Amino acid sequence: KISQKTNVKFNEYTSLVKFAVFSPDGKSIVSASYDKTIRIWDVKTRMLIGSPLKGHTDWINSVFFSPNGQYIVSASCDKTMMVWDVKTGQSVGKPLKGHVKGVNFASFSPDGKYIVSASDDKTLLVWDINASIPVGLPLKGHTDRVNSAFFSHDGKYIVSASDDKTIRIWTASTGQIVTIFSGKDIDKVKSAIFSPNGKCIVSVSDDKIVRLWHFPSL
């Protein structure tokens, strides 16, 4: 039986809350806001864990846990990403700088060693977390802002969604475009992500349609 308890609120913010996601173990939630803060919440108690994480100088667009739940990556309109230690609430290293416009999204690779970021500058960047630098050149091909970017579950591919009304699949190791999904009836694509087996991609777009795409290359 599905619980009807859906009115639990996590009230601490002073501005719009843009993004929230569960930790891998489901015990906590991280959220991001236009008030330039990140907050970690205990799911069971509905209480804030520690103090808000501060460091970004503009709106925060997304937050994401590392696969082991030890770190969080945040993406901001201040053109940077930051990696945070969940236990200490402190930033790890310096902000990741490489995009020339705001960063809309960032997520970890399955092994937790890399981050992929998507930006208003129409590019993606893959980052080595330990070195805090981009791996290779920006991934170019989109002709409008890139809204999301995810690794496949085996880490071999990256899928990106853009306002240019396309979804692109890239080889993670080389940055080469493998496949482009598009269509006459598709609008700006806001997000796209691989299925667990990597054979399909689900996307959402401004035309109010959820689409399922088959990716036979995997």
mmCIF file of C-alpha atoms in Angstrom:
data_model
loop_
_atom_site.group_PDB
_atom_site.id
_atom_site.type_symbol
_atom_site.label_atom_id
_atom_site.label_comp_id
_atom_site.label_asym_id
_atom_site.label_seq_id
_atom_site.Cartn_x
_atom_site.Cartn_y
_atom_site.Cartn_z
ATOM 1 C CA LYS A 1 0.000 0.000 0.000
ATOM 2 C CA ILE A 2 1.336 3.410 -0.992
ATOM 3 C CA SER A 3 1.715 5.859 1.859
ATOM 4 C CA GLN A 4 -0.314 9.055 1.606
ATOM 5 C CA LYS A 5 2.126 10.997 3.789
ATOM 6 C CA THR A 6 3.338 13.401 1.138
ATOM 7 C CA ASN A 7 3.140 16.708 2.990
ATOM 8 C CA VAL A 8 6.450 16.546 4.856
ATOM 9 C CA LYS A 9 8.373 19.763 4.293
ATOM 10 C CA PHE A 10 12.069 20.557 4.588
ATOM 11 C CA ASN A 11 11.811 24.274 5.397
ATOM 12 C CA GLU A 12 15.055 26.195 5.743
ATOM 13 C CA TYR A 13 15.487 28.023 2.438
ATOM 14 C CA THR A 14 15.106 31.722 1.659
ATOM 15 C CA SER A 15 14.853 31.339 -2.113
ATOM 16 C CA LEU A 16 13.790 28.937 -4.868
ATOM 17 C CA VAL A 17 14.979 25.347 -4.429
ATOM 18 C CA LYS A 18 16.274 24.137 -7.791
ATOM 19 C CA PHE A 19 17.363 20.542 -7.228
ATOM 20 C CA ALA A 20 17.259 17.680 -4.710
ATOM 21 C CA VAL A 21 18.458 14.083 -4.834
ATOM 22 C CA PHE A 22 18.778 11.099 -2.478
ATOM 23 C CA SER A 23 22.113 9.721 -1.290
ATOM 24 C CA PRO A 24 23.000 6.237 -2.609
ATOM 25 C CA ASP A 25 21.910 4.604 0.673
ATOM 26 C CA GLY A 26 18.654 6.590 0.750
ATOM 27 C CA LYS A 27 19.287 7.918 4.258
ATOM 28 C CA SER A 28 19.851 11.538 3.344
ATOM 29 C CA ILE A 29 18.911 14.141 0.759
ATOM 30 C CA VAL A 30 20.985 16.972 -0.675
ATOM 31 C CA SER A 31 19.282 20.044 -2.064
ATOM 32 C CA ALA A 32 20.419 23.165 -3.924
ATOM 33 C CA SER A 33 18.931 26.627 -4.015
ATOM 34 C CA TYR A 34 19.091 29.990 -5.677
ATOM 35 C CA ASP A 35 20.095 31.340 -2.243
ATOM 36 C CA LYS A 36 23.587 29.985 -3.112
ATOM 37 C CA THR A 37 23.561 27.280 -0.436
ATOM 38 C CA ILE A 38 23.511 23.480 -0.341
ATOM 39 C CA ARG A 39 21.791 21.601 2.455
ATOM 40 C CA ILE A 40 21.959 17.973 3.533
ATOM 41 C CA TRP A 41 18.922 16.473 5.247
ATOM 42 C CA ASP A 42 18.295 13.355 7.327
ATOM 43 C CA VAL A 43 15.390 11.505 5.705
ATOM 44 C CA LYS A 44 14.219 9.843 8.923
ATOM 45 C CA THR A 45 14.222 12.900 11.164
ATOM 46 C CA ARG A 46 13.562 15.482 8.412
ATOM 47 C CA MET A 47 16.242 17.605 10.092
ATOM 48 C CA LEU A 48 19.123 19.512 8.574
ATOM 49 C CA ILE A 49 22.492 17.772 8.937
ATOM 50 C CA GLY A 50 25.127 20.315 9.863
ATOM 51 C CA SER A 51 25.244 23.849 8.529
ATOM 52 C CA PRO A 52 24.424 24.927 4.976
ATOM 53 C CA LEU A 53 27.323 24.465 2.557
ATOM 54 C CA LYS A 54 28.476 27.834 1.271
ATOM 55 C CA GLY A 55 31.025 28.761 -1.369
ATOM 56 C CA HIS A 56 29.233 29.469 -4.630
ATOM 57 C CA THR A 57 28.697 33.108 -5.575
ATOM 58 C CA ASP A 58 25.605 32.619 -7.752
ATOM 59 C CA TRP A 59 22.575 30.346 -8.093
ATOM 60 C CA ILE A 60 23.184 26.629 -7.685
ATOM 61 C CA ASN A 61 21.550 24.585 -10.442
ATOM 62 C CA SER A 62 22.247 20.986 -9.408
ATOM 63 C CA VAL A 63 23.802 18.730 -6.779
ATOM 64 C CA PHE A 64 24.728 15.070 -7.010
ATOM 65 C CA PHE A 65 26.195 12.435 -4.672
ATOM 66 C CA SER A 66 29.219 10.362 -5.579
ATOM 67 C CA PRO A 67 28.484 6.612 -5.916
ATOM 68 C CA ASN A 68 29.940 5.895 -2.461
ATOM 69 C CA GLY A 69 27.968 8.746 -0.892
ATOM 70 C CA GLN A 70 31.080 10.425 0.519
ATOM 71 C CA TYR A 71 31.086 13.453 -1.746
ATOM 72 C CA ILE A 72 28.709 15.887 -3.429
ATOM 73 C CA VAL A 73 29.305 17.847 -6.622
ATOM 74 C CA SER A 74 27.448 21.108 -7.170
ATOM 75 C CA ALA A 75 27.033 23.121 -10.385
ATOM 76 C CA SER A 76 26.418 26.854 -10.383
ATOM 77 C CA CYS A 77 25.665 29.893 -12.498
ATOM 78 C CA ASP A 78 28.982 31.262 -11.198
ATOM 79 C CA LYS A 79 30.634 29.113 -13.941
ATOM 80 C CA THR A 80 32.122 26.656 -11.456
ATOM 81 C CA MET A 81 31.550 23.306 -9.810
ATOM 82 C CA MET A 82 32.525 22.424 -6.266
ATOM 83 C CA VAL A 83 33.146 19.054 -4.630
ATOM 84 C CA TRP A 84 32.108 18.715 -0.984
ATOM 85 C CA ASP A 85 32.976 16.222 1.742
ATOM 86 C CA VAL A 86 29.662 15.001 3.167
ATOM 87 C CA LYS A 87 31.027 14.262 6.647
ATOM 88 C CA THR A 88 32.820 17.550 7.195
ATOM 89 C CA GLY A 89 30.672 19.811 5.028
ATOM 90 C CA GLN A 90 33.857 21.349 3.667
ATOM 91 C CA SER A 91 34.792 21.880 0.038
ATOM 92 C CA VAL A 92 37.429 19.543 -1.368
ATOM 93 C CA GLY A 93 40.084 21.491 -3.227
ATOM 94 C CA LYS A 94 39.385 24.607 -5.252
ATOM 95 C CA PRO A 95 36.302 25.259 -7.384
ATOM 96 C CA LEU A 96 36.458 23.530 -10.765
ATOM 97 C CA LYS A 97 36.837 26.242 -13.383
ATOM 98 C CA GLY A 98 36.739 25.631 -17.123
ATOM 99 C CA HIS A 99 33.372 26.700 -18.485
ATOM 100 C CA VAL A 100 32.931 30.260 -19.742
ATOM 101 C CA LYS A 101 29.241 30.445 -18.839
ATOM 102 C CA GLY A 102 27.040 29.073 -16.073
ATOM 103 C CA VAL A 103 27.123 25.346 -15.304
ATOM 104 C CA ASN A 104 23.704 23.706 -15.400
ATOM 105 C CA PHE A 105 24.519 20.196 -14.268
ATOM 106 C CA ALA A 106 27.307 17.923 -13.021
ATOM 107 C CA SER A 107 27.366 14.219 -12.124
ATOM 108 C CA PHE A 108 29.890 11.537 -11.148
ATOM 109 C CA SER A 109 31.141 8.578 -13.143
ATOM 110 C CA PRO A 110 30.198 5.126 -11.765
ATOM 111 C CA ASP A 111 33.667 4.658 -10.245
ATOM 112 C CA GLY A 112 33.571 8.115 -8.678
ATOM 113 C CA LYS A 113 36.845 9.194 -10.305
ATOM 114 C CA TYR A 114 35.405 11.620 -12.835
ATOM 115 C CA ILE A 115 32.747 14.295 -13.163
ATOM 116 C CA VAL A 116 30.950 15.378 -16.310
ATOM 117 C CA SER A 117 29.532 18.907 -16.482
ATOM 118 C CA ALA A 118 27.043 20.620 -18.802
ATOM 119 C CA SER A 119 27.004 24.353 -19.423
ATOM 120 C CA ASP A 120 25.311 27.326 -21.023
ATOM 121 C CA ASP A 121 28.469 27.634 -23.143
ATOM 122 C CA LYS A 122 27.153 24.687 -25.248
ATOM 123 C CA THR A 123 29.912 22.305 -24.112
ATOM 124 C CA LEU A 124 30.546 19.431 -21.736
ATOM 125 C CA LEU A 125 33.708 18.876 -19.728
ATOM 126 C CA VAL A 126 35.007 15.690 -18.110
ATOM 127 C CA TRP A 127 37.009 16.266 -14.942
ATOM 128 C CA ASP A 128 39.596 14.219 -13.089
ATOM 129 C CA ILE A 129 38.543 14.666 -9.467
ATOM 130 C CA ASN A 130 41.953 14.008 -7.946
ATOM 131 C CA ALA A 131 43.713 16.456 -10.262
ATOM 132 C CA SER A 132 40.802 18.943 -10.307
ATOM 133 C CA ILE A 133 41.370 19.593 -14.015
ATOM 134 C CA PRO A 134 39.486 18.778 -17.216
ATOM 135 C CA VAL A 135 40.399 15.580 -19.029
ATOM 136 C CA GLY A 136 41.057 16.567 -22.629
ATOM 137 C CA LEU A 137 39.255 19.287 -24.560
ATOM 138 C CA PRO A 138 35.630 20.409 -24.147
ATOM 139 C CA LEU A 139 33.062 18.149 -25.814
ATOM 140 C CA LYS A 140 31.615 20.289 -28.609
ATOM 141 C CA GLY A 141 28.680 19.637 -30.892
ATOM 142 C CA HIS A 142 25.615 21.114 -29.276
ATOM 143 C CA THR A 143 24.445 24.432 -30.707
ATOM 144 C CA ASP A 144 22.617 25.687 -27.611
ATOM 145 C CA ARG A 145 22.874 25.379 -23.844
ATOM 146 C CA VAL A 146 23.439 21.878 -22.440
ATOM 147 C CA ASN A 147 21.048 21.058 -19.609
ATOM 148 C CA SER A 148 22.229 17.685 -18.294
ATOM 149 C CA ALA A 149 24.970 15.088 -18.656
ATOM 150 C CA PHE A 150 25.184 11.562 -17.263
ATOM 151 C CA PHE A 151 27.601 8.647 -17.581
ATOM 152 C CA SER A 152 26.294 5.256 -18.621
ATOM 153 C CA HIS A 153 26.358 2.664 -15.834
ATOM 154 C CA ASP A 154 29.514 1.077 -17.226
ATOM 155 C CA GLY A 155 31.201 4.484 -17.533
ATOM 156 C CA LYS A 156 31.930 4.094 -21.246
ATOM 157 C CA TYR A 157 29.476 6.670 -22.560
ATOM 158 C CA ILE A 158 28.006 10.046 -21.699
ATOM 159 C CA VAL A 159 24.521 11.238 -22.648
ATOM 160 C CA SER A 160 23.746 14.964 -22.872
ATOM 161 C CA ALA A 161 20.504 16.901 -23.348
ATOM 162 C CA SER A 162 20.330 20.362 -24.887
ATOM 163 C CA ASP A 163 18.089 23.264 -25.805
ATOM 164 C CA ASP A 164 19.205 22.614 -29.386
ATOM 165 C CA LYS A 165 16.516 19.890 -29.358
ATOM 166 C CA THR A 166 18.988 17.005 -29.516
ATOM 167 C CA ILE A 167 20.330 14.249 -27.293
ATOM 168 C CA ARG A 168 23.923 13.239 -27.922
ATOM 169 C CA ILE A 169 25.879 10.159 -26.912
ATOM 170 C CA TRP A 170 29.630 10.556 -26.465
ATOM 171 C CA THR A 171 32.444 8.095 -25.868
ATOM 172 C CA ALA A 172 33.668 9.046 -22.404
ATOM 173 C CA SER A 173 37.323 8.209 -23.059
ATOM 174 C CA THR A 174 37.691 10.132 -26.347
ATOM 175 C CA GLY A 175 34.884 12.680 -26.367
ATOM 176 C CA GLN A 176 33.726 11.535 -29.789
ATOM 177 C CA ILE A 177 30.047 11.716 -30.711
ATOM 178 C CA VAL A 178 28.577 8.247 -31.183
ATOM 179 C CA THR A 179 24.888 8.984 -31.815
ATOM 180 C CA ILE A 180 22.570 11.985 -32.102
ATOM 181 C CA PHE A 181 18.877 11.637 -31.315
ATOM 182 C CA SER A 182 16.609 14.319 -32.779
ATOM 183 C CA GLY A 183 13.322 14.760 -34.606
ATOM 184 C CA LYS A 184 11.056 17.312 -36.254
ATOM 185 C CA ASP A 185 8.562 17.203 -33.401
ATOM 186 C CA ILE A 186 10.980 17.356 -30.471
ATOM 187 C CA ASP A 187 11.399 20.543 -28.433
ATOM 188 C CA LYS A 188 14.204 21.696 -26.133
ATOM 189 C CA VAL A 189 15.490 18.666 -24.197
ATOM 190 C CA LYS A 190 15.887 19.310 -20.477
ATOM 191 C CA SER A 191 17.249 15.956 -19.298
ATOM 192 C CA ALA A 192 18.271 12.532 -20.610
ATOM 193 C CA ILE A 193 19.597 9.522 -18.723
ATOM 194 C CA PHE A 194 20.588 5.911 -19.457
ATOM 195 C CA SER A 195 18.561 2.928 -18.311
ATOM 196 C CA PRO A 196 20.369 0.618 -15.841
ATOM 197 C CA ASN A 197 21.281 -1.840 -18.641
ATOM 198 C CA GLY A 198 22.453 0.992 -20.896
ATOM 199 C CA LYS A 199 20.307 -0.051 -23.829
ATOM 200 C CA CYS A 200 17.768 2.763 -23.568
ATOM 201 C CA ILE A 201 17.669 6.466 -22.804
ATOM 202 C CA VAL A 202 14.723 8.373 -21.395
ATOM 203 C CA SER A 203 14.379 12.082 -22.113
ATOM 204 C CA VAL A 204 12.052 14.929 -21.163
ATOM 205 C CA SER A 205 11.505 18.075 -23.188
ATOM 206 C CA ASP A 206 9.589 21.341 -23.359
ATOM 207 C CA ASP A 207 6.930 19.761 -25.589
ATOM 208 C CA LYS A 208 5.547 17.971 -22.496
ATOM 209 C CA ILE A 209 6.610 14.548 -23.825
ATOM 210 C CA VAL A 210 8.685 11.795 -22.214
ATOM 211 C CA ARG A 211 10.545 9.804 -24.866
ATOM 212 C CA LEU A 212 12.306 6.439 -24.761
ATOM 213 C CA TRP A 213 15.215 5.952 -27.160
ATOM 214 C CA HIS A 214 16.885 2.681 -28.070
ATOM 215 C CA PHE A 215 20.683 2.711 -28.146
ATOM 216 C CA PRO A 216 21.834 -0.474 -29.929
ATOM 217 C CA SER A 217 25.534 0.453 -29.794
ATOM 218 C CA LEU A 218 25.787 -0.802 -26.214
#
